[in-house]
mmCIF file of C-alpha atoms in Angstrom:
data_model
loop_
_atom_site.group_PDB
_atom_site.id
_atom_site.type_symbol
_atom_site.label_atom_id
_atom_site.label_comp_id
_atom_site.label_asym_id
_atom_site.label_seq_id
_atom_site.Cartn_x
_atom_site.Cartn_y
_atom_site.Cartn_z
ATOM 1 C CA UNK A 1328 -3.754 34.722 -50.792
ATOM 2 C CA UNK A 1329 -0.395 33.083 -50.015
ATOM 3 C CA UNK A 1330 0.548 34.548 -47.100
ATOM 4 C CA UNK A 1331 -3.124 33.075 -45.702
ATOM 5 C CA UNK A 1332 -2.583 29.919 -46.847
ATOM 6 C CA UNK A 1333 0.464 29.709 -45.525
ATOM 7 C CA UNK A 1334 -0.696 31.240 -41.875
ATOM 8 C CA UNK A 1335 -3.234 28.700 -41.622
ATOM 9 C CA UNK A 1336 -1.033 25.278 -42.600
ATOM 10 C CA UNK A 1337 1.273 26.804 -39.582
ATOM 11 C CA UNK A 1338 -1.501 27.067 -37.273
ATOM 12 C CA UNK A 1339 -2.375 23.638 -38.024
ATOM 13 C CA UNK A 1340 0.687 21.930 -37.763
ATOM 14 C CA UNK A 1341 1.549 23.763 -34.849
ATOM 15 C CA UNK A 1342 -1.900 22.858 -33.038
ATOM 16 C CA UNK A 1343 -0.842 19.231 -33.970
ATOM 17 C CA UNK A 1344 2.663 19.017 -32.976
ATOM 18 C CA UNK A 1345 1.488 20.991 -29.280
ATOM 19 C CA UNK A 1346 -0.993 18.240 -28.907
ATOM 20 C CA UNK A 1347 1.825 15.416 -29.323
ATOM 21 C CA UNK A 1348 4.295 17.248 -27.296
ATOM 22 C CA UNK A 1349 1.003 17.345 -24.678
ATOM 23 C CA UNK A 1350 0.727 13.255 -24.805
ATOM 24 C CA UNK A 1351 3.637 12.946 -24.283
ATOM 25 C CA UNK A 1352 4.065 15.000 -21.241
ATOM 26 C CA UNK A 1353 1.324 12.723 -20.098
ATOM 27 C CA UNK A 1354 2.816 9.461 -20.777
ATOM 28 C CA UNK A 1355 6.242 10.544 -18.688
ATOM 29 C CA UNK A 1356 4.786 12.223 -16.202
ATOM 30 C CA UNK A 1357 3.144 9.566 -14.101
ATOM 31 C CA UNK A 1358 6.156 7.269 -14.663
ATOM 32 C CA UNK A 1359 8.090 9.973 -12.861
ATOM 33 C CA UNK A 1360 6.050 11.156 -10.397
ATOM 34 C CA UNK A 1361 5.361 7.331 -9.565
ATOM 35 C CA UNK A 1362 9.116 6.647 -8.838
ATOM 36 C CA UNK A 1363 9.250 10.090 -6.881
ATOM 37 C CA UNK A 1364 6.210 9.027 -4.562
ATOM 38 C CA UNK A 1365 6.927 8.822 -1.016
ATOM 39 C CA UNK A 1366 3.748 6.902 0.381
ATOM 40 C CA UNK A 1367 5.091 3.350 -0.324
ATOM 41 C CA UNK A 1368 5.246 1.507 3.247
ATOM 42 C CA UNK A 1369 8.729 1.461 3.715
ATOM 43 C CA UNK A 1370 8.992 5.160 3.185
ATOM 44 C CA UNK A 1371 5.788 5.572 5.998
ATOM 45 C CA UNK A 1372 7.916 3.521 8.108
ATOM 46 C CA UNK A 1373 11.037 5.486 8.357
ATOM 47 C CA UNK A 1374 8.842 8.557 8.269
ATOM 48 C CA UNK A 1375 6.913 7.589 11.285
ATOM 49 C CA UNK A 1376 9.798 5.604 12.969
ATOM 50 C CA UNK A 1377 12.015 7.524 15.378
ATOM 51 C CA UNK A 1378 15.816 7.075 16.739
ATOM 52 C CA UNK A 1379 16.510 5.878 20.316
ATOM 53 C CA UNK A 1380 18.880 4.122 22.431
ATOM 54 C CA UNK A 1381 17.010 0.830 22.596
ATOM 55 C CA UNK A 1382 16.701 0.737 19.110
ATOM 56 C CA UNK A 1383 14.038 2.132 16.041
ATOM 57 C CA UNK A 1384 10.316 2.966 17.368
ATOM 58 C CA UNK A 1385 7.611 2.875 15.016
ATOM 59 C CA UNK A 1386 4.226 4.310 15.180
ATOM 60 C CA UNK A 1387 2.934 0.908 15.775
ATOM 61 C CA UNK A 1388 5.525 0.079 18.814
ATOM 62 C CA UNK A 1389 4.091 3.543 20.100
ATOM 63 C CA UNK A 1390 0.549 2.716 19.403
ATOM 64 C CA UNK A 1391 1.163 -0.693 21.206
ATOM 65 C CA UNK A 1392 2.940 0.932 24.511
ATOM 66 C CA UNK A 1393 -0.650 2.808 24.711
ATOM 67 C CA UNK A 1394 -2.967 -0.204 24.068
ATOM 68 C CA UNK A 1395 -1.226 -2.311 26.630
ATOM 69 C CA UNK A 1396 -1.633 1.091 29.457
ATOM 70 C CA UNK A 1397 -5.369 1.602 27.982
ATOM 71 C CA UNK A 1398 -6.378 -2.342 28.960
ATOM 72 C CA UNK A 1399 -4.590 -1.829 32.312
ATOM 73 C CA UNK A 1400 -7.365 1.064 32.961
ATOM 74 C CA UNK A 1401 -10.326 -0.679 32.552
ATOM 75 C CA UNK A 1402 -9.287 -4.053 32.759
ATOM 76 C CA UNK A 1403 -7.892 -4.390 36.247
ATOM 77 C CA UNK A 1404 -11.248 -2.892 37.994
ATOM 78 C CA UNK A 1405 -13.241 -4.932 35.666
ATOM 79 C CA UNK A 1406 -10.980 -7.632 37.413
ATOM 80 C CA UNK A 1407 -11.778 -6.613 41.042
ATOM 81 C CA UNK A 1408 -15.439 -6.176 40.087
ATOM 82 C CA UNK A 1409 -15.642 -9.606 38.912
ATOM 83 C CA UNK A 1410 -13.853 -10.845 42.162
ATOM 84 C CA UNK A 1411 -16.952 -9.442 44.115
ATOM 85 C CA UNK A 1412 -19.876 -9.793 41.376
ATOM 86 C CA UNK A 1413 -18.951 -13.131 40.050
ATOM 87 C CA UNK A 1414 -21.745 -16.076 41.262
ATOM 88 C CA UNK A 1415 -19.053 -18.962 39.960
ATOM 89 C CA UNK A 1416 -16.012 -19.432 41.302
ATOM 90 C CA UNK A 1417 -14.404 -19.465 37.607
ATOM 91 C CA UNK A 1418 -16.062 -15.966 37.160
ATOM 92 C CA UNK A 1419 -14.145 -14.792 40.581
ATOM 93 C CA UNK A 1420 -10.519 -16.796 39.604
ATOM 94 C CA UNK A 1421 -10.725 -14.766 36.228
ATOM 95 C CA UNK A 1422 -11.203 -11.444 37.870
ATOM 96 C CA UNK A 1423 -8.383 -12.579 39.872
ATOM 97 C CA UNK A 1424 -5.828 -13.389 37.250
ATOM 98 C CA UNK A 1425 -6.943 -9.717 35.744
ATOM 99 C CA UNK A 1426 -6.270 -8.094 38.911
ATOM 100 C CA UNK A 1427 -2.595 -9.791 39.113
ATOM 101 C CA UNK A 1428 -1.873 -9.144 35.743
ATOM 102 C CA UNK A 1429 -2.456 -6.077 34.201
ATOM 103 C CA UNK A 1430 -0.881 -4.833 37.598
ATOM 104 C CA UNK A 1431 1.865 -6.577 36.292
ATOM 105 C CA UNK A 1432 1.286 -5.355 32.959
ATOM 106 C CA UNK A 1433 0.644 -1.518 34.392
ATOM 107 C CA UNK A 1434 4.357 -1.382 36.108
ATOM 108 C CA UNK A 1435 5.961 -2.333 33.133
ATOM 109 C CA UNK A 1436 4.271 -0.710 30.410
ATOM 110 C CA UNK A 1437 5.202 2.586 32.740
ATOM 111 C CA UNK A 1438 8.557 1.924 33.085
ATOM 112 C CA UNK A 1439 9.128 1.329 29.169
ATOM 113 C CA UNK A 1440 6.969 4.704 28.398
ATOM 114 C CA UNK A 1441 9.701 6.980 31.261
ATOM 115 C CA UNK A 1442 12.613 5.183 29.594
ATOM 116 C CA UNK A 1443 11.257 6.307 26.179
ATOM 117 C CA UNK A 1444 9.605 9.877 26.787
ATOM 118 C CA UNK A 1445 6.352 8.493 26.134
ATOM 119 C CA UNK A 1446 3.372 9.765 27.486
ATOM 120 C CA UNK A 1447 0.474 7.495 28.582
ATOM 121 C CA UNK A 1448 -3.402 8.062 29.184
ATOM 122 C CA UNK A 1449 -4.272 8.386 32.339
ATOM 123 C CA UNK A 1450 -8.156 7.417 31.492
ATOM 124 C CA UNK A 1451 -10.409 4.559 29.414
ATOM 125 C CA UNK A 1452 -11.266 5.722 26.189
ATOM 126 C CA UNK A 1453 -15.067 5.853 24.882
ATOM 127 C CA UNK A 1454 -15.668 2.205 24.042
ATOM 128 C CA UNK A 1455 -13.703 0.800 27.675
ATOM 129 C CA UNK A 1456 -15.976 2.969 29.740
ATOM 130 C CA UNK A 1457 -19.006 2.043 27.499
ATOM 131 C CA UNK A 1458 -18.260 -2.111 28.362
ATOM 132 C CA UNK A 1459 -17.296 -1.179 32.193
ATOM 133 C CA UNK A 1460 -20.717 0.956 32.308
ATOM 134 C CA UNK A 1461 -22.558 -2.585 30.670
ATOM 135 C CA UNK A 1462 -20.310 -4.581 33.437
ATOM 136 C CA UNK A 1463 -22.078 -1.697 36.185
ATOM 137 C CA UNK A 1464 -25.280 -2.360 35.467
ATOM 138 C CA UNK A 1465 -25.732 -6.503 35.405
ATOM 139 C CA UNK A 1466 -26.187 -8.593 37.747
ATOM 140 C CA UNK A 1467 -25.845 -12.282 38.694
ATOM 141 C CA UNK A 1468 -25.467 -14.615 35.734
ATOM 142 C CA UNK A 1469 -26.129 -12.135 33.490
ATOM 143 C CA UNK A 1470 -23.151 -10.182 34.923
ATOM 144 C CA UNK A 1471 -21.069 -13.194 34.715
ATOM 145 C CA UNK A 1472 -21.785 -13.822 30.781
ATOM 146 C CA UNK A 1473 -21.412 -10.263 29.945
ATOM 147 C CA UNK A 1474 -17.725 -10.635 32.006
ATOM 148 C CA UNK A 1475 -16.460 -13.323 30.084
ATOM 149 C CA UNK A 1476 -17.719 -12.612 26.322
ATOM 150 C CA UNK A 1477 -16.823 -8.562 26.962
ATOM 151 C CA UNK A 1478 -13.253 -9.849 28.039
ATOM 152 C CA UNK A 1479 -12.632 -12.845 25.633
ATOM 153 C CA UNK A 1480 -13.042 -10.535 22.638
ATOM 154 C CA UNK A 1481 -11.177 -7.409 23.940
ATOM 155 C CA UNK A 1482 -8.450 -9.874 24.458
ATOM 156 C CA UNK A 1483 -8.409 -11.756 21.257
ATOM 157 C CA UNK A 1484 -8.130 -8.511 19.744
ATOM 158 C CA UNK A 1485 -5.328 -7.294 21.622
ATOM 159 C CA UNK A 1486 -3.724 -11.061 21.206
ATOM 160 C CA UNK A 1487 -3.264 -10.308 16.965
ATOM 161 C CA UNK A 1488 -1.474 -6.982 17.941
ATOM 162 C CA UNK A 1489 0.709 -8.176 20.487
ATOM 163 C CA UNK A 1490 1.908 -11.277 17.984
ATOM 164 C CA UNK A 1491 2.518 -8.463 14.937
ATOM 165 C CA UNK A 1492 4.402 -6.007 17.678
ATOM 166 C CA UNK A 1493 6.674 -8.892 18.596
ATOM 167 C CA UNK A 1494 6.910 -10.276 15.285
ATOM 168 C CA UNK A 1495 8.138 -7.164 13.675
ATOM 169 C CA UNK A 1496 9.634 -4.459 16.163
ATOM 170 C CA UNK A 1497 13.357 -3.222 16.285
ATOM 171 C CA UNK A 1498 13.130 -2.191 19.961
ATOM 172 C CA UNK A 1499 14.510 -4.244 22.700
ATOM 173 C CA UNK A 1500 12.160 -2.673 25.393
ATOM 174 C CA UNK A 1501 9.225 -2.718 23.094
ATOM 175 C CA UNK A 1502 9.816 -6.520 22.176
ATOM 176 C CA UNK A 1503 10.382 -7.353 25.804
ATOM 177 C CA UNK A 1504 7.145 -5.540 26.469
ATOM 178 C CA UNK A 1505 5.449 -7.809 24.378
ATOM 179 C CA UNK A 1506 6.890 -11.098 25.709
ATOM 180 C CA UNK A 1507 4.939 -10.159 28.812
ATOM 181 C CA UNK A 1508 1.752 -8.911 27.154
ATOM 182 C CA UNK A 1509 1.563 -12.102 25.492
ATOM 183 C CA UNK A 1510 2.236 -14.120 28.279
ATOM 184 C CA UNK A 1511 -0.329 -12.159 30.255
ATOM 185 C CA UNK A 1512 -3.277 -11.867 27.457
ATOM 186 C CA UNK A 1513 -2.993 -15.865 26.951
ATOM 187 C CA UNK A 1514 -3.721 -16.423 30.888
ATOM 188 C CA UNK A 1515 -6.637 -14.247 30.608
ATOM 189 C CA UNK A 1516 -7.891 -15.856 27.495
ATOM 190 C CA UNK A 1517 -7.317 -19.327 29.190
ATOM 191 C CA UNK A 1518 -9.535 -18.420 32.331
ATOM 192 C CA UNK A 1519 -12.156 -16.570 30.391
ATOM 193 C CA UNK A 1520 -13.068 -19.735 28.679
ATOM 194 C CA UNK A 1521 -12.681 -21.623 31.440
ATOM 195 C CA UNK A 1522 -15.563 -20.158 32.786
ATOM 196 C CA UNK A 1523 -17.957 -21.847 30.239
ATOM 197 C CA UNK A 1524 -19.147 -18.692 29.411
ATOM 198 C CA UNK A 1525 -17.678 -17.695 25.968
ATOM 199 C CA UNK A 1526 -19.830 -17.160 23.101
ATOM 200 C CA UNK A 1527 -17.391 -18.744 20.280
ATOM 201 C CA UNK A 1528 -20.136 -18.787 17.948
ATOM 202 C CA UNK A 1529 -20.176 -14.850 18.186
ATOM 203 C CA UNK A 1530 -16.141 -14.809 18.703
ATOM 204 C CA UNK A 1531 -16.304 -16.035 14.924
ATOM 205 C CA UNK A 1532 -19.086 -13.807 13.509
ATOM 206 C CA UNK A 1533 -17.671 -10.972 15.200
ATOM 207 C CA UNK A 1534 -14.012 -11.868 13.150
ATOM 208 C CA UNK A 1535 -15.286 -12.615 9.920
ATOM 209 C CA UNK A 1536 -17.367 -9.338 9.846
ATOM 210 C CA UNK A 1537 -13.967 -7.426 10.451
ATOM 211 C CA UNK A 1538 -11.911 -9.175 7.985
ATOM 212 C CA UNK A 1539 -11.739 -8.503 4.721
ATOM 213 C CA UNK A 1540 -12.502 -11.751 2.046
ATOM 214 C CA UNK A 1541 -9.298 -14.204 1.326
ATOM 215 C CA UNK A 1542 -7.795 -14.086 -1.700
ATOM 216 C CA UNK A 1543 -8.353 -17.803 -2.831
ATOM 217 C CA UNK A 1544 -11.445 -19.648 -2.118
ATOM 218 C CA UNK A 1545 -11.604 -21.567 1.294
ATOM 219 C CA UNK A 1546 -11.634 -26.102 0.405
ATOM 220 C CA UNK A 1547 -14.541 -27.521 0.158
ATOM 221 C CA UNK A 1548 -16.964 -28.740 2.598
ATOM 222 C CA UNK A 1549 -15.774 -32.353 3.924
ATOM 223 C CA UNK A 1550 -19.060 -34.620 2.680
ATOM 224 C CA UNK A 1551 -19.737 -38.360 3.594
ATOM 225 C CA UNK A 1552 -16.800 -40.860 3.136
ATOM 226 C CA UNK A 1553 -16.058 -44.275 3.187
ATOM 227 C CA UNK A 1554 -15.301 -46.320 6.025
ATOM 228 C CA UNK A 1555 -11.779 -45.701 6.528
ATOM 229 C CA UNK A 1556 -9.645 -48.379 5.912
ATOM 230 C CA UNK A 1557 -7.255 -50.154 8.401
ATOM 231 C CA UNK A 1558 -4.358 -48.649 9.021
ATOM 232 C CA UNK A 1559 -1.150 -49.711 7.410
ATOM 233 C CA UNK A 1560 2.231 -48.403 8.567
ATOM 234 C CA UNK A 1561 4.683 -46.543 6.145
ATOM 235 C CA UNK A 1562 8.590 -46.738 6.814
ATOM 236 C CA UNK A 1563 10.203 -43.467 5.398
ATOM 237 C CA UNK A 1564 12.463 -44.307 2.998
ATOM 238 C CA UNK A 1565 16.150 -43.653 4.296
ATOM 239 C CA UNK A 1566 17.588 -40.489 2.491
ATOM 240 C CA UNK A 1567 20.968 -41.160 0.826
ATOM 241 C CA UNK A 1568 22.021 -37.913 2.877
ATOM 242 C CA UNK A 1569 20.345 -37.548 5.914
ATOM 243 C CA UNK A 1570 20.370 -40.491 8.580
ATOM 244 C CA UNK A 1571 17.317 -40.964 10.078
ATOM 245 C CA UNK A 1572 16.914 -39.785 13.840
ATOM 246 C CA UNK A 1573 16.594 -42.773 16.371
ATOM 247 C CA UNK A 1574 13.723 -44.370 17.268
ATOM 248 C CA UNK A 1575 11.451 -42.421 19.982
ATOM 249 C CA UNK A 1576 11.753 -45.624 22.352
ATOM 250 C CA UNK A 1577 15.133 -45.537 23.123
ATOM 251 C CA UNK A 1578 17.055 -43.481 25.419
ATOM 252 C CA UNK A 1579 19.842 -40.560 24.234
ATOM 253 C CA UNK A 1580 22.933 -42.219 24.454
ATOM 254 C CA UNK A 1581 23.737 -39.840 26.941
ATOM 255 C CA UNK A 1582 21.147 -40.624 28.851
ATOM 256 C CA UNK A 1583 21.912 -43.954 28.829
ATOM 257 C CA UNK A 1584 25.496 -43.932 29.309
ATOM 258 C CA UNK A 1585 26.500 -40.860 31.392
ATOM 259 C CA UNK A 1586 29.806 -39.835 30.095
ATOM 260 C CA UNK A 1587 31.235 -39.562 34.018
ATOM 261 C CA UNK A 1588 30.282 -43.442 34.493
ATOM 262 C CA UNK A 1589 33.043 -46.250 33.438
ATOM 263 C CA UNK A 1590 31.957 -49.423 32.520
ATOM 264 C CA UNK A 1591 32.740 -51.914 35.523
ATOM 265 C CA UNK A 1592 35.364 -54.179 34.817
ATOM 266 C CA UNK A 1593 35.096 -57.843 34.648
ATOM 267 C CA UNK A 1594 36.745 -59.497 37.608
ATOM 268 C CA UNK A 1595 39.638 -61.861 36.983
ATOM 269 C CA UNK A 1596 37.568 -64.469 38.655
ATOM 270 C CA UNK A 1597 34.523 -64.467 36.028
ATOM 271 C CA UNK A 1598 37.479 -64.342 33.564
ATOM 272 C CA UNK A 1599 39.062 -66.864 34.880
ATOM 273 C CA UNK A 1600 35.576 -69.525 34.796
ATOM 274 C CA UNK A 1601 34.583 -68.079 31.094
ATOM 275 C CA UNK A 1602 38.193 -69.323 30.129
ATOM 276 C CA UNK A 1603 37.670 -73.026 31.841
ATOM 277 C CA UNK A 1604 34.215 -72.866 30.284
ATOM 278 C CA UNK A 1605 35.468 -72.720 26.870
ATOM 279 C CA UNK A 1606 38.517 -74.987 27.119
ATOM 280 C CA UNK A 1607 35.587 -78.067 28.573
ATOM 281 C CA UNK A 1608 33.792 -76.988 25.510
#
């Protein structure tokens, strides 16, 4: 009767202390398999990043070297179409600038894929033959509204990359890359509206629909105010550090006094008659 007794107190206690031991394993183990994870974004970064002459290159300086050959493709014949399609002559100066630049655009992006052993598409992907197949197929003003509101969004979306490329890359070619592309993609924005063409109404649907909701809530909407009352100048208060800078109306004093000039000298006549001047006085 003992030796039962005493069987089943040990298979109790030991069913309680193997479920502690078990809780416990579980309170540990996610704080160190946490601390050994290796999915954090710095550790995708050096993961995906590889060594090279001109410096670190990410998979997002690789995926930018493509992006800037891929718009070359269907851009620059969407450019020469325009130069023959266009009924305005802002429709035909866009396809112009298009042409000239993503040539541009086309040489260097090559040059900085050879010098590093990247390889570059050769062809438009799905969606860029899909928009130069919609380009194909209009005509007259319709052609020239699909031109500028296809192109004015493919470019604004290209504009975000190129700013976070040259914002955050480590490679000299792929940052000088980028200088370009963002010289380049502003000109075609700049022409594309010029046309009178752009949809920004759509522009701004189309963007809020792909961006996720801020974190704080947006102000207000301004209501009806006052009459505004006259305006009355302020005077900044002169920091006990800091002198203030001088006002905008008057000239640098090197501008005013160039330091190779010398200050004519008074002849001894005039000194001579301001002397006899003051001893009559």
């Amino acid at each position: 009767m003992r030796s039962i007794n005493s069987r089943g107190l040990f298979s109790g206690t030991g069913l309680i202390i193997a479920g502690l031991t078990a809780t416990l394993v579980a309170l540990i183990f996610p704080i160190w398999s946490y601390a050994d994870r290796s999915d954090t974004g710095v550790d995708t970064l050096n993961a995906e990043t590889v060594s090279t002459r001109f410096g670190p290159l990410s998979a997002l300086d690789r995926e930018f070297v493509t992006k800037v050959r891929l718009a070359g493709l269907w851009e620059l014949p969407a450019g020469q179409q325009a130069e023959e399609r266009g009924t305005t002559q802002a429709v035909r100066t866009a396809g112009e600038h298009l042409v000239e630049g993503h040539t541009f655009l086309d040489e260097r992006v090559r040059d900085v894929a050879s010098r590093l052993a990247l390889q570059l598409p050769n062809q438009p992907n799905e969606q860029q033959r899909e928009w130069l197949g919609t380009l194909s197929s209009a005509r007259g003003e319709e052609y020239d509204t699909q031109f500028a509101n296809i192109l004015r969004a493919a470019h604004g979306k290209v504009f975000g990359l190129v700013a976070q490329v040259r914002a955050n890359t480590r490679n000299a070619l792929v940052r000088e890359l980028a200088d370009d592309a963002n010289t380049t993609v502003l000109d075609h924005i700049e022409v594309l509206e010029a046309t009178g063409l752009v949809d920004f109404d759509a522009l701004a649907r189309a963007a809020a629909a792909a961006t996720p909701p801020p974190l704080t809530n947006a102000p207000a909407r301004p209501g009806p105010t006052d009459s505004p009352s006259p305006p009355r100048p302020v005077s900044p208060p002169a920091s006990p550090t800091y002198a203030l800078p001088p006002p905008a109306t008057s000239r640098p004093p090197e501008e005013a006094k160039p330091k190779d000039s010398k200050e004519p000298k008074e002849s001894k006549t005039s000194q001579g008659s301001d002397r006899s001047e003051d001893k009559k006085a």
